[in-house]
Amino acid sequence: MSQVTIFEMGLRDGLQNESRSVRLEDRLSLAQNLLKSGIRELELGAFVREDKVPQMAGTSELFQKIGKPAKNTRFWALVPNLKGFERAVQSNVQSIAVFTAATESFAQRNIGMSIADSYAVFKEVIQEAKRRKITVRGYLSTAFGCPFEGPVSAKQALKGVDQLMKLGVFQVSIGDTIGMGTPKMVEQVVKPALKKYGAKKIALHFHDTRGMAAANALRSFDLGARVFDTSVGGLGGCPFAPGATGNLATEDLVFMLEGMGVKTGIDLDFLARSSLSFQRKINRGLTSRYLTAYASQQKTRIANDSH
Amino acid sequence: MSQVTIFEMGLRDGLQNESRSVRLEDRLSLAQNLLKSGIRELELGAFVREDKVPQMAGTSELFQKIGKPAKNTRFWALVPNLKGFERAVQSNVQSIAVFTAATESFAQRNIGMSIADSYAVFKEVIQEAKRRKITVRGYLSTAFGCPFEGPVSAKQALKGVDQLMKLGVFQVSIGDTIGMGTPKMVEQVVKPALKKYGAKKIALHFHDTRGMAAANALRSFDLGARVFDTSVGGLGGCPFAPGATGNLATEDLVFMLEGMGVKTGIDLDFLARSSLSFQRKINRGLTSRYLTAYASQQKTRIANDSH
């Protein structure tokens, strides 16, 4: 059994931050490879406005093509409001995620609502979801820092966690949206959150914008966290710092945890090969450092073999 | 007072792994900026064969031009053998570093000697150095993994530390040359090493080849380590995985530690501006993730200001 759950975000949080859209068939084959590598929690896309987020167009089709998840596997979709929820229902999605922020300015600019209004919207979505036995996950953005308001206090982040929990989500993913957290800040949020809600209800979602994602994941793991959001190959980026790094790369976290004797259920070698094949399709270098080293060694091996 | 000592390696371990040589005047101005940013332990270059390592040519001139270090500051040079030592002495170098490996294959390929032979050579160098009141630091390469032999046991790494200590070096820098270490492996080496020798005699030298450098530094810091080798901007790379990341970036470690309330004595903003200025001179993107985010924000700020 896995000791840590990897929540794979590449197809949603990753791709929505890529400047170019990826073809549906390539998203599908990436999803299938992620499942083969051992991923059991897979966010496939978002039911958002396709004119605003063209990278997420075709999410419905993707759900249709990939079919029903196997036992112990869940396919997730991000849903911003009741309209998105209805589209998710039409696509037979069984697991949805809602998202808000720890800071007002970010909520306003990112979802066009105040935090309070977002809770009012989610309340309705969650009620409908419960009626249909759909699982709901909650994302809390800017839990450690906000591009508009700067550093965020642990108190403010924990307030956001409490509010999402009260709405009835099954798990809150605490997000360092712009990678401003350091291990000490992480400790101040993760320790009380785990104490209050337990390891199954708290996920950590780190971005590597300033190189802290693996260190922050390590500190969280030390404190007892067992669910982490990652993005395959480090797909994506930071909309508030163009060119900077995005989500913690799945490969880097799996390498760290497995190297510590922690079971993730992921076949790292298969995952890396799948990422390299996807990288060729999107025609840009992925940022996972493990993957870059892996690719370089593959090249060396091929060069040596051909001598 | 600084709680952690940053041992800056960019001008040596960084530049020697860059494919192109950097002009002496640019190395000098980088060194001067590093001092201004608060760096107190600065490795300036290496007295190695200039035909084999052209990036280190002019080290003698660099020492001459930069002059004597201020109080509480040391300028270091890497010295592979007695001949290199003599060149260092001629350049009035007061602090030298010798290096060997934890694995035989790496020692053979990297320094062209067995580990035992390297100790015989260093014994002579260190005796001469002591006579001249020159401080000697020791590097132990491949302490967590070797490109030829794979993973290295803690026992083997600790044996290397003991052997270097016996020779009389003032400090051993334990190196994860190809970035194979994970926090658990690090703990198995760092814990006993600190217990036996204390925090002043043990330095950690992490490479970010697989994205673990900050996490490994965090684990070491947790265990009591207080000296870390870093490279400004993440200068350098990995000769065994072309294209992969090199040393832990100074900016990333300073961001992490200062964010945890740990004093490094480094002015991170000044350091980042200096790195960006150096980046323009070498005409390639540096790999520090903090620096990349910093550069992106600077651009955004300039774009906003010009509106």
Coordinates of C-alpha atoms in Angstrom, one line a residue:
Chain A
M1 CA 0.0 0.0 0.0
S2 CA 1.1 3.5 -0.7
Q3 CA 2.2 5.6 2.3
V4 CA 1.8 8.8 0.3
T5 CA -0.9 9.8 -2.2
I6 CA 0.3 11.7 -5.2
F7 CA -2.5 13.8 -6.6
E8 CA -1.5 14.4 -10.2
M9 CA -2.3 17.9 -11.5
G10 CA -0.3 18.0 -14.8
L11 CA -3.3 17.8 -17.1
R12 CA -5.1 20.6 -15.3
D13 CA -3.0 23.0 -13.2
G14 CA 0.0 22.1 -15.5
L15 CA -1.6 22.5 -18.9
Q16 CA -3.7 25.5 -18.0
N17 CA -0.5 27.4 -17.4
E18 CA 1.1 26.3 -20.6
S19 CA 1.1 29.0 -23.3
R20 CA 0.0 26.6 -26.0
S21 CA -2.9 24.2 -26.0
V22 CA -2.1 20.5 -26.2
R23 CA -4.0 18.2 -28.6
L24 CA -6.8 16.1 -27.0
E25 CA -5.2 12.9 -28.1
D26 CA -1.9 13.8 -26.5
R27 CA -3.7 14.7 -23.2
L28 CA -5.5 11.3 -23.4
S29 CA -2.3 9.3 -23.9
L30 CA -0.6 11.2 -21.1
A31 CA -3.5 10.5 -18.8
Q32 CA -3.3 6.8 -19.8
N33 CA 0.4 6.6 -19.1
L34 CA 0.0 8.4 -15.8
L35 CA -2.5 5.7 -14.8
K36 CA -0.1 3.0 -16.0
S37 CA 2.7 4.5 -13.9
G38 CA 0.6 4.1 -10.8
I39 CA -1.3 7.4 -10.4
R40 CA -4.6 6.9 -8.6
E41 CA -5.8 10.5 -8.2
L42 CA -5.8 12.2 -11.5
E43 CA -7.1 15.6 -12.3
L44 CA -8.1 15.6 -16.0
G45 CA -9.3 19.1 -16.7
A46 CA -11.6 21.9 -15.8
F47 CA -15.1 22.9 -16.7
V48 CA -14.3 26.6 -17.2
R49 CA -15.0 29.0 -20.0
E50 CA -13.2 27.8 -23.1
D51 CA -12.8 31.3 -24.5
K52 CA -11.0 32.3 -21.3
V53 CA -9.0 29.1 -20.7
P54 CA -8.6 27.5 -24.1
Q55 CA -6.1 25.0 -22.7
M56 CA -9.0 23.3 -20.9
A57 CA -11.3 23.0 -23.9
G58 CA -12.3 19.5 -24.6
T59 CA -12.3 18.4 -20.9
S60 CA -15.8 16.8 -21.5
E61 CA -14.5 14.8 -24.4
L62 CA -11.4 13.7 -22.4
F63 CA -13.7 12.3 -19.7
Q64 CA -15.7 10.6 -22.3
K65 CA -12.7 9.0 -24.1
I66 CA -10.9 7.9 -21.0
G67 CA -14.0 6.1 -19.6
K68 CA -14.7 5.1 -16.1
P69 CA -11.9 5.0 -13.6
A70 CA -10.7 1.6 -12.3
K71 CA -11.3 0.7 -8.7
N72 CA -9.3 2.8 -6.2
T73 CA -8.8 5.4 -8.9
R74 CA -10.5 8.8 -9.3
F75 CA -10.7 11.3 -12.2
W76 CA -11.1 14.9 -11.0
A77 CA -12.4 18.0 -12.7
L78 CA -12.1 21.6 -11.5
V79 CA -15.5 23.3 -11.4
P80 CA -15.7 27.1 -10.8
N81 CA -19.4 27.5 -10.3
L82 CA -22.9 25.8 -10.8
K83 CA -22.7 26.1 -14.5
G84 CA -19.4 24.2 -14.6
F85 CA -20.8 21.7 -12.1
E86 CA -23.7 21.0 -14.5
R87 CA -21.3 20.4 -17.4
A88 CA -19.3 18.0 -15.1
V89 CA -22.5 16.1 -14.2
Q90 CA -23.3 15.8 -17.9
S91 CA -19.9 14.2 -18.4
N92 CA -20.5 11.8 -15.6
V93 CA -17.7 13.2 -13.5
Q94 CA -17.7 11.6 -10.0
S95 CA -15.0 13.8 -8.3
I96 CA -14.9 17.6 -8.5
A97 CA -12.7 20.3 -7.1
V98 CA -13.7 23.8 -6.1
F99 CA -11.2 26.6 -5.5
T100 CA -11.0 29.8 -3.6
A101 CA -8.1 31.8 -2.1
A102 CA -6.7 32.9 1.2
T103 CA -6.5 36.5 0.0
E104 CA -9.2 38.8 -1.3
S105 CA -7.2 40.4 -4.1
F106 CA -6.3 37.0 -5.5
A107 CA -9.9 35.8 -5.3
Q108 CA -11.2 38.9 -7.1
R109 CA -8.6 38.7 -9.9
N110 CA -8.6 35.0 -10.3
I111 CA -12.2 34.0 -9.9
G112 CA -13.9 37.4 -10.1
M113 CA -15.6 37.0 -6.7
S114 CA -14.9 38.0 -3.1
I115 CA -13.9 35.1 -0.9
A116 CA -17.4 35.3 0.8
D117 CA -19.2 35.1 -2.5
S118 CA -17.1 32.1 -3.6
Y119 CA -18.2 30.3 -0.5
A120 CA -21.8 31.1 -1.3
V121 CA -21.4 29.7 -4.8
F122 CA -19.6 26.6 -3.5
K123 CA -22.3 25.9 -0.9
E124 CA -24.8 25.4 -3.6
V125 CA -22.4 23.3 -5.7
I126 CA -21.5 21.1 -2.8
Q127 CA -25.2 20.6 -1.8
E128 CA -25.9 19.5 -5.4
A129 CA -22.8 17.3 -5.4
K130 CA -23.8 15.6 -2.2
R131 CA -27.2 14.9 -3.5
R132 CA -25.6 13.1 -6.5
K133 CA -22.9 11.4 -4.4
I134 CA -20.1 13.3 -6.1
T135 CA -16.9 13.8 -4.0
V136 CA -15.8 17.4 -3.6
R137 CA -12.2 18.6 -3.0
G138 CA -11.4 22.2 -2.1
Y139 CA -8.3 24.2 -3.2
L140 CA -7.1 27.1 -1.1
S141 CA -4.9 29.3 -3.2
T142 CA -2.3 31.9 -2.0
A143 CA -2.1 30.2 1.4
F144 CA 1.6 31.3 1.9
G145 CA 1.8 34.4 -0.3
C146 CA -0.2 36.4 -2.7
P147 CA 1.1 38.2 -5.8
F148 CA -1.0 41.3 -4.8
E149 CA -0.8 41.2 -1.0
G150 CA 2.5 39.6 -0.3
P151 CA 3.1 37.2 2.6
V152 CA 0.0 35.6 4.1
S153 CA -0.2 34.8 7.8
A154 CA -0.7 31.3 9.1
K155 CA -3.9 32.5 10.8
Q156 CA -5.3 33.7 7.5
A157 CA -4.4 30.5 5.7
L158 CA -6.0 28.4 8.5
K159 CA -9.1 30.5 8.4
G160 CA -9.5 29.6 4.7
V161 CA -9.0 25.9 5.5
D162 CA -11.6 26.0 8.2
Q163 CA -14.1 27.7 5.9
L164 CA -13.7 25.2 3.1
M165 CA -14.0 22.3 5.6
K166 CA -17.2 23.8 7.0
L167 CA -18.7 23.7 3.5
G168 CA -18.2 19.9 3.6
V169 CA -15.3 19.2 1.2
F170 CA -13.7 15.8 1.7
Q171 CA -10.2 17.3 1.6
V172 CA -8.5 20.7 1.5
S173 CA -5.5 21.2 -0.7
I174 CA -3.4 24.1 0.7
G175 CA -1.7 25.9 -2.1
D176 CA 1.5 27.9 -2.3
T177 CA 0.3 29.4 -5.6
I178 CA 3.3 31.6 -6.3
G179 CA 5.9 29.6 -4.4
M180 CA 6.6 32.0 -1.6
G181 CA 6.5 29.5 1.3
T182 CA 9.6 28.4 3.2
P183 CA 9.7 25.4 5.6
K184 CA 9.0 27.5 8.7
M185 CA 5.9 29.1 7.2
V186 CA 4.7 25.7 6.0
E187 CA 5.1 24.3 9.5
Q188 CA 3.0 27.0 11.0
V189 CA 0.1 26.1 8.7
V190 CA 0.5 22.3 8.3
K191 CA 1.0 21.4 11.9
P192 CA -2.3 22.9 13.2
A193 CA -4.2 21.8 10.1
L194 CA -3.1 18.2 10.5
K195 CA -3.8 18.3 14.2
K196 CA -7.3 19.5 13.6
Y197 CA -8.3 17.5 10.6
G198 CA -5.9 14.6 10.2
A199 CA -3.7 13.5 7.4
K200 CA -6.5 12.3 5.1
K201 CA -8.2 15.6 4.9
I202 CA -5.2 17.8 4.3
A203 CA -3.2 17.9 1.0
L204 CA -0.3 20.2 0.2
H205 CA 0.1 21.9 -3.2
F206 CA 3.5 23.4 -3.6
H207 CA 4.8 25.5 -6.5
D208 CA 8.6 25.6 -7.1
T209 CA 8.8 29.2 -8.2
R210 CA 11.6 29.9 -5.8
G211 CA 13.0 26.4 -5.6
M212 CA 11.3 25.5 -2.3
A213 CA 8.7 22.9 -3.3
A214 CA 10.7 19.7 -2.4
A215 CA 11.9 21.2 0.9
N216 CA 8.4 22.3 1.8
A217 CA 7.1 18.9 0.9
L218 CA 9.8 17.3 3.1
R219 CA 8.9 19.5 6.0
S220 CA 5.1 18.7 5.5
F221 CA 5.9 15.0 5.3
D222 CA 8.0 15.2 8.5
L223 CA 4.9 16.7 10.2
G224 CA 2.7 13.9 9.1
A225 CA 1.2 15.1 5.7
R226 CA 0.5 12.2 3.4
V227 CA -1.2 13.8 0.3
F228 CA 0.7 15.9 -2.2
D229 CA -0.4 17.6 -5.4
T230 CA 2.2 17.4 -8.2
S231 CA 2.5 18.0 -11.9
V232 CA 4.1 15.5 -14.2
G233 CA 7.4 16.8 -15.5
G234 CA 6.8 20.1 -13.7
L235 CA 4.3 21.0 -16.5
G236 CA 2.9 24.5 -16.2
G237 CA 4.4 27.6 -14.9
C238 CA 3.6 30.7 -12.9
P239 CA 1.2 33.2 -14.5
F240 CA 2.5 35.9 -12.1
A241 CA 6.2 35.3 -13.0
P242 CA 6.4 34.3 -16.6
G243 CA 9.3 32.0 -17.3
A244 CA 9.4 30.8 -13.6
T245 CA 8.7 27.3 -12.4
G246 CA 5.3 25.9 -11.7
N247 CA 4.1 23.0 -9.7
L248 CA 6.3 20.6 -7.8
A249 CA 7.3 18.0 -10.4
T250 CA 5.8 14.5 -9.8
E251 CA 9.2 12.9 -10.7
D252 CA 11.1 15.0 -8.2
L253 CA 8.7 14.2 -5.3
V254 CA 8.6 10.5 -6.1
F255 CA 12.4 10.4 -6.3
M256 CA 12.7 12.0 -2.9
L257 CA 10.1 9.9 -1.1
E258 CA 11.1 6.6 -2.7
G259 CA 14.7 7.5 -1.8
M260 CA 13.5 7.8 1.8
G261 CA 11.9 4.4 1.7
V262 CA 8.4 5.9 1.4
K263 CA 6.0 4.1 -0.9
T264 CA 4.2 6.2 -3.5
G265 CA 2.9 3.4 -5.7
I266 CA 4.5 5.1 -8.7
D267 CA 6.9 3.5 -11.1
L268 CA 9.4 6.3 -11.5
D269 CA 11.2 4.9 -14.5
F270 CA 7.9 4.3 -16.4
L271 CA 6.7 7.8 -15.4
A272 CA 10.0 9.4 -16.6
R273 CA 9.8 7.7 -20.0
S274 CA 6.2 8.8 -20.4
S275 CA 7.1 12.4 -19.6
L276 CA 9.9 12.4 -22.2
S277 CA 7.5 11.1 -24.8
F278 CA 5.1 13.8 -23.9
Q279 CA 7.8 16.4 -23.9
R280 CA 8.6 15.6 -27.5
K281 CA 4.9 16.2 -28.4
I282 CA 4.7 19.6 -26.7
N283 CA 8.2 20.6 -28.1
R284 CA 9.5 22.3 -25.0
G285 CA 11.8 21.2 -22.2
L286 CA 10.0 20.2 -19.0
T287 CA 11.3 21.6 -15.8
S288 CA 11.5 18.6 -13.5
R289 CA 15.1 18.3 -12.5
Y290 CA 15.0 14.6 -12.0
L291 CA 13.6 14.3 -15.6
T292 CA 16.3 16.5 -17.0
A293 CA 19.0 14.3 -15.4
Y294 CA 17.1 11.2 -16.5
A295 CA 16.9 12.5 -20.1
S296 CA 20.6 13.3 -20.2
Q297 CA 21.5 9.9 -18.9
Q298 CA 19.3 8.2 -21.6
K299 CA 21.2 10.2 -24.3
T300 CA 24.5 9.2 -22.8
R301 CA 23.4 5.5 -22.8
I302 CA 22.2 5.7 -26.4
A303 CA 25.4 7.3 -27.4
N304 CA 27.4 4.7 -25.6
D305 CA 25.3 1.8 -27.1
S306 CA 25.9 3.0 -30.6
H307 CA 29.7 2.9 -30.3
Chain B
M1 CA 26.2 37.3 13.6
S2 CA 25.4 34.8 10.9
Q3 CA 23.9 31.5 12.1
V4 CA 24.8 29.7 8.9
T5 CA 28.0 30.1 6.8
I6 CA 27.6 30.1 3.0
F7 CA 30.6 28.9 1.3
E8 CA 30.4 30.4 -2.2
M9 CA 31.6 28.1 -5.0
G10 CA 30.4 29.8 -8.1
L11 CA 33.7 31.0 -9.3
R12 CA 35.3 27.6 -9.0
D13 CA 32.9 24.6 -8.9
G14 CA 30.4 26.7 -10.9
L15 CA 32.6 28.1 -13.7
Q16 CA 34.7 25.0 -14.1
N17 CA 31.6 23.2 -15.2
E18 CA 30.5 25.9 -17.6
S19 CA 31.2 25.1 -21.3
R20 CA 32.7 28.5 -22.0
S21 CA 35.4 30.3 -20.1
V22 CA 34.5 33.6 -18.5
R23 CA 36.7 36.7 -18.9
L24 CA 38.9 37.5 -16.0
E25 CA 37.4 41.0 -15.5
D26 CA 34.0 39.4 -15.2
R27 CA 35.1 36.9 -12.7
L28 CA 36.7 39.7 -10.7
S29 CA 33.6 41.9 -10.7
L30 CA 31.4 38.9 -9.7
A31 CA 33.8 38.2 -6.8
Q32 CA 33.7 41.8 -5.7
N33 CA 29.9 41.8 -5.8
L34 CA 29.7 38.5 -3.9
L35 CA 31.8 40.1 -1.2
K36 CA 29.5 43.2 -1.2
S37 CA 26.5 40.9 -0.8
G38 CA 28.0 39.5 2.4
I39 CA 29.9 36.4 1.3
R40 CA 32.8 35.7 3.7
E41 CA 34.0 32.4 2.4
L42 CA 34.8 32.7 -1.3
E43 CA 36.4 30.1 -3.5
L44 CA 38.1 32.1 -6.3
G45 CA 39.5 29.4 -8.5
A46 CA 41.8 26.4 -8.9
F47 CA 45.5 25.8 -9.5
V48 CA 44.9 23.0 -12.0
R49 CA 46.3 22.4 -15.4
E50 CA 45.1 25.2 -17.6
D51 CA 45.2 22.9 -20.8
K52 CA 42.8 20.5 -19.0
V53 CA 40.6 23.0 -17.2
P54 CA 40.8 26.2 -19.3
Q55 CA 37.9 27.8 -17.3
M56 CA 40.3 28.1 -14.3
A57 CA 43.1 29.7 -16.2
G58 CA 44.1 33.1 -14.7
T59 CA 43.4 32.0 -11.1
S60 CA 46.7 33.4 -10.0
E61 CA 45.9 36.8 -11.7
L62 CA 42.5 36.8 -10.0
F63 CA 44.1 36.4 -6.6
Q64 CA 46.5 39.2 -7.4
K65 CA 43.9 41.6 -8.6
I66 CA 41.4 41.1 -5.8
G67 CA 44.1 41.7 -3.2
K68 CA 44.0 40.6 0.5
P69 CA 40.7 39.5 2.0
A70 CA 39.2 41.8 4.6
K71 CA 39.0 40.6 8.2
N72 CA 36.7 37.6 8.7
T73 CA 36.9 36.9 5.0
R74 CA 38.8 34.1 3.3
F75 CA 39.6 33.5 -0.4
W76 CA 40.0 29.9 -1.3
A77 CA 41.7 28.0 -4.1
L78 CA 41.5 24.4 -5.0
V79 CA 44.8 22.6 -5.2
P80 CA 45.1 19.1 -6.6
N81 CA 48.7 18.3 -5.7
L82 CA 52.1 19.7 -4.6
K83 CA 52.6 21.5 -7.9
G84 CA 49.3 23.3 -7.6
F85 CA 50.1 24.1 -4.0
E86 CA 53.3 25.8 -5.0
R87 CA 51.5 27.9 -7.5
A88 CA 49.0 28.8 -4.7
V89 CA 51.9 29.8 -2.4
Q90 CA 53.4 32.0 -5.1
S91 CA 50.0 33.8 -5.3
N92 CA 50.0 34.3 -1.6
V93 CA 46.9 32.2 -1.1
Q94 CA 46.1 31.7 2.5
S95 CA 43.3 29.1 2.3
I96 CA 43.4 26.0 0.1
A97 CA 41.1 23.1 -0.6
V98 CA 42.1 19.5 -1.5
F99 CA 39.7 17.0 -2.9
T100 CA 39.2 13.3 -3.0
A101 CA 36.3 10.9 -3.4
A102 CA 34.4 8.3 -1.5
T103 CA 34.5 5.9 -4.5
E104 CA 37.6 4.5 -6.2
S105 CA 36.3 4.8 -9.8
F106 CA 35.5 8.5 -9.3
A107 CA 38.9 9.2 -7.8
Q108 CA 40.6 7.4 -10.7
R109 CA 38.7 9.2 -13.4
N110 CA 38.5 12.6 -11.8
I111 CA 41.9 13.0 -10.2
G112 CA 43.8 10.2 -11.9
M113 CA 44.8 8.5 -8.6
S114 CA 43.5 5.9 -6.2
I115 CA 41.9 7.2 -3.0
A116 CA 45.0 5.9 -1.1
D117 CA 47.4 7.7 -3.4
S118 CA 45.4 11.0 -3.1
Y119 CA 45.8 10.8 0.7
A120 CA 49.5 10.3 0.3
V121 CA 49.7 13.4 -2.0
F122 CA 47.5 15.5 0.4
K123 CA 49.6 14.5 3.4
E124 CA 52.5 16.2 1.9
V125 CA 50.5 19.2 0.8
I126 CA 48.9 19.6 4.2
Q127 CA 52.3 19.3 6.0
E128 CA 53.7 22.1 3.8
A129 CA 50.5 24.2 4.3
K130 CA 50.7 23.9 8.1
R131 CA 54.3 25.0 8.0
R132 CA 53.2 28.1 6.2
K133 CA 50.1 28.6 8.3
I134 CA 47.8 28.0 5.3
T135 CA 44.3 26.7 6.2
V136 CA 43.3 23.5 4.4
R137 CA 39.8 22.4 3.6
G138 CA 38.9 18.9 2.3
Y139 CA 36.3 17.9 -0.2
L140 CA 34.8 14.5 -0.3
S141 CA 33.2 13.9 -3.7
T142 CA 30.6 11.2 -4.5
A143 CA 29.6 10.8 -0.8
F144 CA 26.0 9.8 -1.7
G145 CA 26.3 8.4 -5.2
C146 CA 28.9 7.9 -7.9
P147 CA 28.4 8.1 -11.7
F148 CA 30.3 4.8 -12.0
E149 CA 29.4 2.9 -8.9
G150 CA 25.9 4.0 -8.1
P151 CA 24.7 4.6 -4.6
V152 CA 27.3 5.0 -1.8
S153 CA 26.7 3.7 1.7
A154 CA 26.8 6.0 4.7
K155 CA 29.6 3.8 6.1
Q156 CA 31.8 4.4 3.0
A157 CA 31.1 8.2 3.0
L158 CA 31.9 8.4 6.8
K159 CA 35.1 6.5 6.2
G160 CA 36.1 9.2 3.7
V161 CA 35.3 11.9 6.2
D162 CA 37.4 10.3 8.8
Q163 CA 40.4 9.9 6.5
L164 CA 40.3 13.5 5.5
M165 CA 40.0 14.6 9.1
K166 CA 43.0 12.5 10.1
L167 CA 45.1 14.3 7.5
G168 CA 44.4 17.5 9.5
V169 CA 42.0 19.5 7.4
F170 CA 40.1 22.2 9.3
Q171 CA 36.8 21.2 7.7
V172 CA 35.4 18.5 5.5
S173 CA 32.9 19.4 2.8
I174 CA 30.7 16.3 2.1
G175 CA 29.7 16.4 -1.5
D176 CA 26.7 15.0 -3.4
T177 CA 28.6 15.4 -6.6
I178 CA 25.9 14.0 -8.9
G179 CA 22.8 14.9 -6.8
M180 CA 21.8 11.3 -5.9
G181 CA 21.2 12.0 -2.2
T182 CA 17.8 12.1 -0.6
P183 CA 17.0 13.4 2.9
K184 CA 17.2 9.9 4.5
M185 CA 20.6 9.2 3.0
V186 CA 21.8 12.6 4.1
E187 CA 20.6 12.0 7.6
Q188 CA 22.6 8.7 7.8
V189 CA 25.8 10.6 7.0
V190 CA 25.3 14.0 8.5
K191 CA 24.0 12.9 11.9
P192 CA 27.1 10.8 12.9
A193 CA 29.5 13.2 11.2
L194 CA 28.1 16.1 13.2
K195 CA 28.1 14.1 16.4
K196 CA 31.8 13.1 15.9
Y197 CA 33.2 16.4 14.6
G198 CA 30.8 19.2 15.5
A199 CA 29.1 21.8 13.2
K200 CA 32.2 23.8 12.5
K201 CA 34.1 21.0 11.0
I202 CA 31.4 19.6 8.7
A203 CA 30.1 21.4 5.5
L204 CA 27.5 20.1 3.1
H205 CA 27.9 20.4 -0.6
F206 CA 24.7 19.6 -2.5
H207 CA 24.1 19.4 -6.2
D208 CA 20.6 19.9 -7.5
T209 CA 20.8 17.4 -10.3
R210 CA 17.5 15.7 -9.3
G211 CA 16.0 18.6 -7.5
M212 CA 16.9 17.5 -4.0
A213 CA 19.5 20.2 -3.0
A214 CA 17.3 22.5 -0.9
A215 CA 15.5 19.5 0.7
N216 CA 18.8 17.9 1.6
A217 CA 20.1 21.2 3.0
L218 CA 16.9 21.6 5.1
R219 CA 17.4 18.1 6.5
S220 CA 21.1 18.8 7.3
F221 CA 20.2 22.1 8.9
D222 CA 17.5 20.4 11.0
L223 CA 20.3 18.0 12.2
G224 CA 22.5 20.9 13.2
A225 CA 24.7 21.5 10.1
R226 CA 25.7 25.2 9.8
V227 CA 28.0 25.3 6.8
F228 CA 26.8 25.0 3.2
D229 CA 28.6 25.2 -0.1
T230 CA 26.5 27.0 -2.8
S231 CA 27.0 28.4 -6.3
V232 CA 25.7 31.9 -7.2
G233 CA 22.8 31.7 -9.6
G234 CA 23.3 27.9 -9.6
L235 CA 26.3 28.5 -11.9
G236 CA 27.8 25.3 -13.3
G237 CA 26.2 22.0 -14.2
C238 CA 26.9 18.3 -14.0
P239 CA 29.6 16.9 -16.2
F240 CA 28.0 13.4 -15.9
A241 CA 24.6 14.6 -17.0
P242 CA 25.0 17.4 -19.6
G243 CA 22.2 19.9 -19.4
A244 CA 21.3 18.9 -15.8
T245 CA 21.5 21.2 -12.8
G246 CA 24.7 21.8 -10.9
N247 CA 25.3 23.2 -7.4
L248 CA 22.6 24.3 -5.0
A249 CA 22.1 28.0 -5.9
T250 CA 23.2 30.5 -3.3
E251 CA 20.0 32.5 -3.8
D252 CA 17.7 29.5 -3.2
L253 CA 19.4 28.5 0.0
V254 CA 19.5 32.1 1.3
F255 CA 15.8 32.5 0.5
M256 CA 15.0 29.3 2.4
L257 CA 17.1 30.0 5.4
E258 CA 16.2 33.7 5.8
G259 CA 12.6 32.8 5.3
M260 CA 13.0 30.5 8.3
G261 CA 14.5 33.3 10.3
V262 CA 18.0 32.0 10.0
K263 CA 20.7 34.6 9.5
T264 CA 23.1 34.1 6.6
G265 CA 24.6 37.5 6.5
I266 CA 23.7 37.8 2.8
D267 CA 21.8 40.6 1.2
L268 CA 19.6 38.5 -1.1
D269 CA 18.3 41.5 -3.2
F270 CA 21.8 42.7 -3.8
L271 CA 23.0 39.2 -4.6
A272 CA 20.2 38.6 -7.1
R273 CA 20.9 41.9 -8.9
S274 CA 24.5 41.0 -9.1
S275 CA 23.7 37.6 -10.5
L276 CA 21.4 39.1 -13.2
S277 CA 24.2 41.4 -14.2
F278 CA 26.6 38.5 -14.4
Q279 CA 24.0 36.5 -16.4
R280 CA 24.0 39.1 -19.1
K281 CA 27.8 38.8 -19.4
I282 CA 27.8 35.0 -19.8
N283 CA 24.8 35.2 -22.1
R284 CA 23.0 32.1 -20.7
G285 CA 20.1 31.7 -18.2
L286 CA 21.2 30.8 -14.7
T287 CA 19.3 27.9 -13.1
S288 CA 18.5 29.4 -9.6
R289 CA 14.8 29.2 -9.4
Y290 CA 14.7 32.1 -7.0
L291 CA 16.7 34.1 -9.5
T292 CA 14.4 33.2 -12.4
A293 CA 11.3 34.4 -10.4
Y294 CA 13.2 37.5 -9.3
A295 CA 14.2 38.3 -12.9
S296 CA 10.6 37.8 -14.1
Q297 CA 9.3 40.2 -11.5
Q298 CA 11.9 42.8 -12.3
K299 CA 10.7 42.7 -16.0
T300 CA 7.1 43.0 -14.9
R301 CA 8.0 45.9 -12.7
I302 CA 9.9 47.7 -15.5
A303 CA 7.0 47.0 -17.9
N304 CA 4.5 48.5 -15.4
D305 CA 6.7 51.5 -14.7
S306 CA 6.9 52.4 -18.3
H307 CA 3.1 52.6 -18.7

